[in-house]
Tab-separated table of C-alpha atoms in Angstrom:
chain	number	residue	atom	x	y	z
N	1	UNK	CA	0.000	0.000	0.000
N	2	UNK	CA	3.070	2.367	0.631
N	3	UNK	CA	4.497	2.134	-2.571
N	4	UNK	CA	1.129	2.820	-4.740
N	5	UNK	CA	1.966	6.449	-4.199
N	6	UNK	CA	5.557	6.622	-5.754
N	7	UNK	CA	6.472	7.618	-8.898
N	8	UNK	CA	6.636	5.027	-11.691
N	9	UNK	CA	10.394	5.405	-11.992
N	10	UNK	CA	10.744	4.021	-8.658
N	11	UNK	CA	7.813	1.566	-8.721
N	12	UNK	CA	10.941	-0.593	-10.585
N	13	UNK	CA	13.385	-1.236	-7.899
N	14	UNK	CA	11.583	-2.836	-4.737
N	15	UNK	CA	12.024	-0.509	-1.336
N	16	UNK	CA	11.639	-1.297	2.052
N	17	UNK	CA	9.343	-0.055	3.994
N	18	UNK	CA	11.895	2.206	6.051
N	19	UNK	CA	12.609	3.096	2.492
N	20	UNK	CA	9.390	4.035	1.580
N	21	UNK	CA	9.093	6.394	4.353
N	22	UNK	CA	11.628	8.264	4.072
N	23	UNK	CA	10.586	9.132	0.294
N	24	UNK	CA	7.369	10.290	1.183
N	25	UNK	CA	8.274	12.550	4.625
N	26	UNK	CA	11.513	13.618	2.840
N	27	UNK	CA	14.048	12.843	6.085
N	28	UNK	CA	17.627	11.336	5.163
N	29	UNK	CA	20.223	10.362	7.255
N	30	UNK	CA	22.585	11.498	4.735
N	31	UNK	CA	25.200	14.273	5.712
N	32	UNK	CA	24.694	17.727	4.080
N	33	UNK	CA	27.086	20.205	3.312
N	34	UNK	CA	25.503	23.050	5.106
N	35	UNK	CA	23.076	22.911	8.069
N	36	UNK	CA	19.095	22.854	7.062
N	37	UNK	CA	16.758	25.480	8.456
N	38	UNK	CA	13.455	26.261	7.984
N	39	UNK	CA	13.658	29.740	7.672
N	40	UNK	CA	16.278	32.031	5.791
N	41	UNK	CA	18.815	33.428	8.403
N	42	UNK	CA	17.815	36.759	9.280
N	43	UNK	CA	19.269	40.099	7.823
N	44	UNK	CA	19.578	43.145	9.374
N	45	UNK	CA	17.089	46.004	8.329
N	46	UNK	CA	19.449	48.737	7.322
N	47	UNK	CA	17.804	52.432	7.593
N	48	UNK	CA	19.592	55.040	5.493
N	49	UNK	CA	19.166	58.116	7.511
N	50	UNK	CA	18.718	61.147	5.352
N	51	UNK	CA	21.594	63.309	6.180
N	52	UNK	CA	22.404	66.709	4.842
N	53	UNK	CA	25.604	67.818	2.391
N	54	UNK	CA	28.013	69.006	4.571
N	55	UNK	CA	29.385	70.988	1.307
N	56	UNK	CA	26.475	72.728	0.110
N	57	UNK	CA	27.185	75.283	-3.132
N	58	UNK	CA	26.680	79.020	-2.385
N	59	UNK	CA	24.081	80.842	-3.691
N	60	UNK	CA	23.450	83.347	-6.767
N	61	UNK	CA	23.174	85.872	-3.940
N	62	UNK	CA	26.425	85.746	-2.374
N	63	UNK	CA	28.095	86.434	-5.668
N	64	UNK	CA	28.330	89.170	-7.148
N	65	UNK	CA	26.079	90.060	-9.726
N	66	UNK	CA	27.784	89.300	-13.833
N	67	UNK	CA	27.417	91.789	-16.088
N	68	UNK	CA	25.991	90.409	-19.641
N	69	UNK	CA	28.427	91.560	-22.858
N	70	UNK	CA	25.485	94.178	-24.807
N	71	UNK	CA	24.252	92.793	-27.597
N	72	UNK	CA	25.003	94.528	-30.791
N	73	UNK	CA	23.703	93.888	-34.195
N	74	UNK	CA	27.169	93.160	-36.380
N	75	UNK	CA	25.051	92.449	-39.692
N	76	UNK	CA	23.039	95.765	-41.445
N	77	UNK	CA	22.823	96.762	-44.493
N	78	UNK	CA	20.151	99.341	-46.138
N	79	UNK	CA	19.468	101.124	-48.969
N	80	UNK	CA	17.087	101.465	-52.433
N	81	UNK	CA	17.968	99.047	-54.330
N	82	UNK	CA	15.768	98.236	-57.928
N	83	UNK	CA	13.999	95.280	-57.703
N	84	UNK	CA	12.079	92.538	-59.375
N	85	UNK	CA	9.721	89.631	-58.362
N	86	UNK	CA	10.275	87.045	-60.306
N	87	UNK	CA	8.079	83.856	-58.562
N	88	UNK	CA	5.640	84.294	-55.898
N	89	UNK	CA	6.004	80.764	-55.193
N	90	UNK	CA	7.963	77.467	-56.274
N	91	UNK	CA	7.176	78.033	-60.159
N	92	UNK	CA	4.621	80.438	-60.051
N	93	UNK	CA	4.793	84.132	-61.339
N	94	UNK	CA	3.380	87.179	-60.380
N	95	UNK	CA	0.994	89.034	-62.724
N	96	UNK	CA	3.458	92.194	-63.012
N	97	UNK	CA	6.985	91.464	-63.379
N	98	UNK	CA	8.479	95.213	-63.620
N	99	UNK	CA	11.769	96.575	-62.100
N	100	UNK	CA	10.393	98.620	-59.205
N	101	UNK	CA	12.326	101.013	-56.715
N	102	UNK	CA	12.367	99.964	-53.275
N	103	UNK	CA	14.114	100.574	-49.507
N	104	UNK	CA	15.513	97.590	-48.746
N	105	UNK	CA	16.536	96.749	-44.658
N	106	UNK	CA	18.551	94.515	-43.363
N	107	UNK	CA	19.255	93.601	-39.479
N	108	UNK	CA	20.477	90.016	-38.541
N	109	UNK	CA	18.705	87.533	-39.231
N	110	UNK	CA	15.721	89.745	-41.084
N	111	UNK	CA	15.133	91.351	-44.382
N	112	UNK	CA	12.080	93.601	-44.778
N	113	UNK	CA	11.011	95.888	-48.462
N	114	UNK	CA	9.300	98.936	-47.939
N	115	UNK	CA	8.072	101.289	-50.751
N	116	UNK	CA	10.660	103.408	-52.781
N	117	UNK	CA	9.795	107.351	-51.016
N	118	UNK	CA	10.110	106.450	-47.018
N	119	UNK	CA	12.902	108.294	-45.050
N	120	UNK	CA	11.888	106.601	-41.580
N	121	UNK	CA	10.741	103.019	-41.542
N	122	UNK	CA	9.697	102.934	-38.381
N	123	UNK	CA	6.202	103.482	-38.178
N	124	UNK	CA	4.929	101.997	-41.724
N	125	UNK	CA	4.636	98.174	-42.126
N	126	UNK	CA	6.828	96.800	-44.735
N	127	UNK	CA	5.486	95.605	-48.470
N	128	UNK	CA	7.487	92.264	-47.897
N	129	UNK	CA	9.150	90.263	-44.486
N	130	UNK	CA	11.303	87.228	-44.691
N	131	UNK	CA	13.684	85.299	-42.758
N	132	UNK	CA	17.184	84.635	-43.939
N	133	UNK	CA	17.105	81.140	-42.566
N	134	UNK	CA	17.691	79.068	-45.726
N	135	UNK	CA	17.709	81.638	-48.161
N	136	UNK	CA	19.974	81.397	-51.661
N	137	UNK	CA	21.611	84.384	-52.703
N	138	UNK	CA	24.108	84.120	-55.428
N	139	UNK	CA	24.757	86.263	-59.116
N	140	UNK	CA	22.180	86.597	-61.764
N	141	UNK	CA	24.540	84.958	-64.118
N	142	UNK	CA	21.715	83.946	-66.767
N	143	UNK	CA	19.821	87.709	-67.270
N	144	UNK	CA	21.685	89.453	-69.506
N	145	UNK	CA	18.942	92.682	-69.671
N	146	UNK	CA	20.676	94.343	-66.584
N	147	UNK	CA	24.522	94.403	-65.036
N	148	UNK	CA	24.869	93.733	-60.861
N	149	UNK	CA	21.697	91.932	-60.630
N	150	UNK	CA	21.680	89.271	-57.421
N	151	UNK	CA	19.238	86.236	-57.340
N	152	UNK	CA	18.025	85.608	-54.309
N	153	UNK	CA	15.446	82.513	-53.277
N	154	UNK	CA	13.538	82.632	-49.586
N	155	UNK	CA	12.648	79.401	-47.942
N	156	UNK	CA	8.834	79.769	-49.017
N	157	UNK	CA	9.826	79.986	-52.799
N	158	UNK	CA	9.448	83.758	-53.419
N	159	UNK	CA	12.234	85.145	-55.499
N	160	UNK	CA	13.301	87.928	-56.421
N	161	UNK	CA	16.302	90.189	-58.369
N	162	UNK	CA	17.811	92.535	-56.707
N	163	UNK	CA	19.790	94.973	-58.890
N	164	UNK	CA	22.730	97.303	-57.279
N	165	UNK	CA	24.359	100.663	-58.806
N	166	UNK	CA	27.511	99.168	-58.869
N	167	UNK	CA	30.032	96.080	-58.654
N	168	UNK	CA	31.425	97.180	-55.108
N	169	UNK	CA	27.769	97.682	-53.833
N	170	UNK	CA	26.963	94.098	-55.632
N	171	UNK	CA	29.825	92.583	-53.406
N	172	UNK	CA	28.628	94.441	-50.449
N	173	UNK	CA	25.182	93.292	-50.494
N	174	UNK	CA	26.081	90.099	-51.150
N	175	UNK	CA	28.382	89.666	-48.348
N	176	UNK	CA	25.818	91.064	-45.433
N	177	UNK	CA	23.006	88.190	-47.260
N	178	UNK	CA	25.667	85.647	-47.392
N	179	UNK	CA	26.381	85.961	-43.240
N	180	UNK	CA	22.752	86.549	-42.710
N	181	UNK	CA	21.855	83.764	-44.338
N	182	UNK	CA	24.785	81.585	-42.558
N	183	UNK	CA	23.834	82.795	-39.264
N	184	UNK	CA	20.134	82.286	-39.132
N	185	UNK	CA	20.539	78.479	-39.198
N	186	UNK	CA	20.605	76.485	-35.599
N	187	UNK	CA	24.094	75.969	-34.401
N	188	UNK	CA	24.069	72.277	-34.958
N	189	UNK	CA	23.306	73.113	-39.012
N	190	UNK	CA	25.849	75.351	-39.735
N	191	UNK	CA	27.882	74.838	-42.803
N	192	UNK	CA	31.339	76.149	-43.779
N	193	UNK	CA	31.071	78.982	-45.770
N	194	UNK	CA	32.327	78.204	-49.593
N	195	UNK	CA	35.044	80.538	-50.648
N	196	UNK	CA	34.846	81.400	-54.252
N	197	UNK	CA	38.740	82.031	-55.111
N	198	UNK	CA	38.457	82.969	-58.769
N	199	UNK	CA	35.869	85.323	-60.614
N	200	UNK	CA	33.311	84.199	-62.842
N	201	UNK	CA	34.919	85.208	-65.559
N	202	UNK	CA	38.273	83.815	-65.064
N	203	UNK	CA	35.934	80.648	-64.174
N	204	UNK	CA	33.854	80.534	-67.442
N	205	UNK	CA	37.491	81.330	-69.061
N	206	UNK	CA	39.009	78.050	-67.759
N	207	UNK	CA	36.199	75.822	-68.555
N	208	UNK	CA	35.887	76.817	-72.019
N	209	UNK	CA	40.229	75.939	-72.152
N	210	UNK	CA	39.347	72.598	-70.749
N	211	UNK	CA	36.393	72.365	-72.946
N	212	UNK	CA	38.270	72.786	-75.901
N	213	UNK	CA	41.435	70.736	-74.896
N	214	UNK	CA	38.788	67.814	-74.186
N	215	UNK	CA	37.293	68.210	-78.156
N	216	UNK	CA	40.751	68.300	-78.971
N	217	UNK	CA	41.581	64.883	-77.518
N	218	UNK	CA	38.424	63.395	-78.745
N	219	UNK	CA	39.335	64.352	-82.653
N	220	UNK	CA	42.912	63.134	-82.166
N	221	UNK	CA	41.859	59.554	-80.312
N	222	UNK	CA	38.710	59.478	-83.153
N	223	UNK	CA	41.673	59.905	-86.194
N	224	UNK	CA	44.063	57.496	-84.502
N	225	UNK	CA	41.647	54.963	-84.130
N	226	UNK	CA	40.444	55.493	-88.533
N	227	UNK	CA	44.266	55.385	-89.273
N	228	UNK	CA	44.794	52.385	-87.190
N	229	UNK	CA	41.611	50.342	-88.867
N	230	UNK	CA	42.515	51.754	-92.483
């Protein structure tokens, strides 16, 4: 009757009844490496007292009060410059395209276009607004109607020609765009400027050399190759 309630495994070898009793309650007389309790040995219940810094920092008022640098505007450039609005958006033109005279003001990171006429732009709102955060300015190489014209593309698609009296004032206003333009962007997404080294003209010169020096080498390789098959 004892051994109806041991496992099948063990059902094979015959036990005695001591045996069969010590299975079931689980007591050995066998020698263990480490004493058997019932109940985990007890730990002691460590409190962390909250204590305070000994070092604390001293505060903003102790110091002495910092004087901010001033902030001052390093980019501004103004002036009436002729001007042109070529798209109102990504590939769509205005109704009237004509050269118009306007006051053109620009302080960091902003450009504003008032009407040709003002002498204080403080207290009339501006025709156009935009941000020089990722704005294109570069030469007007492909209009040939008008000398010093500058190209310049606003984030929103708007563009516009702007065109100068002169080459130095060309250069000038395309320097103050140029650092507006680099400036405006978040610190993490600025670029290194691109320094242009040669002038466009010198530039076009050089390509058309190499241009010609490649048709060159074509003609020679094409005759070469007729001679060699005749």
């Amino acid at each position: 009757m004892a051994t109806r309630f041991l496992p099948s495994i063990l059902k094979k070898r015959r036990f005695s009844l001591g045996e069969s009793r010590l299975l079931r309650t689980g007591e050995s007389s066998w020698r263990r490496s480490m004493p058997a309790c019932c109940d985990p040995p007890p730990y002691q219940n460590l409190q962390f007292e909250s204590k305070k810094c000994q070092s604390t920092p001293p505060s903003y008022e102790e110091n002495e009060p910092e004087q901010l640098p001033k902030y001052s505007c390093t980019i501004q450039k103004s002036g009436y410059v002729t001007i042109k609005h070529e798209y109102t958006s990504r590939d769509v033109r205005p109704r009237t395209r004509t050269w118009r005279k306007h006051y053109v003001d620009l302080r960091g990171t902003l450009i504003r276009i008032y009407r040709s006429g003002l002498v204080d732009c403080k207290g009339t709102s501006p025709t156009y607004e935009f941000s020089m955060q990722n704005v294109l300015v570069r030469f007007a190489t492909n209009y040939y109607k008008r000398r010093n014209v500058l190209r310049i593309t606003f984030s929103d698609g708007q563009q516009f020609l702007f065109q100068l009296a002169g080459k130095e004032e060309c250069i000038a206003w395309i320097e103050s765009l140029q650092a507006a333009a680099n400036i405006s962007l978040v610190l993490d997404e600025w670029k290194m400027p691109q320094f242009i080294t040669l002038p466009p003209q010198r530039r076009r010169m050089l390509y058309g050399c190499y241009a010609d020096m490649a048709r060159h080498l074509q003609q020679t390789f094409a005759n070469d190759s007729t001679q060699f098959i005749i």
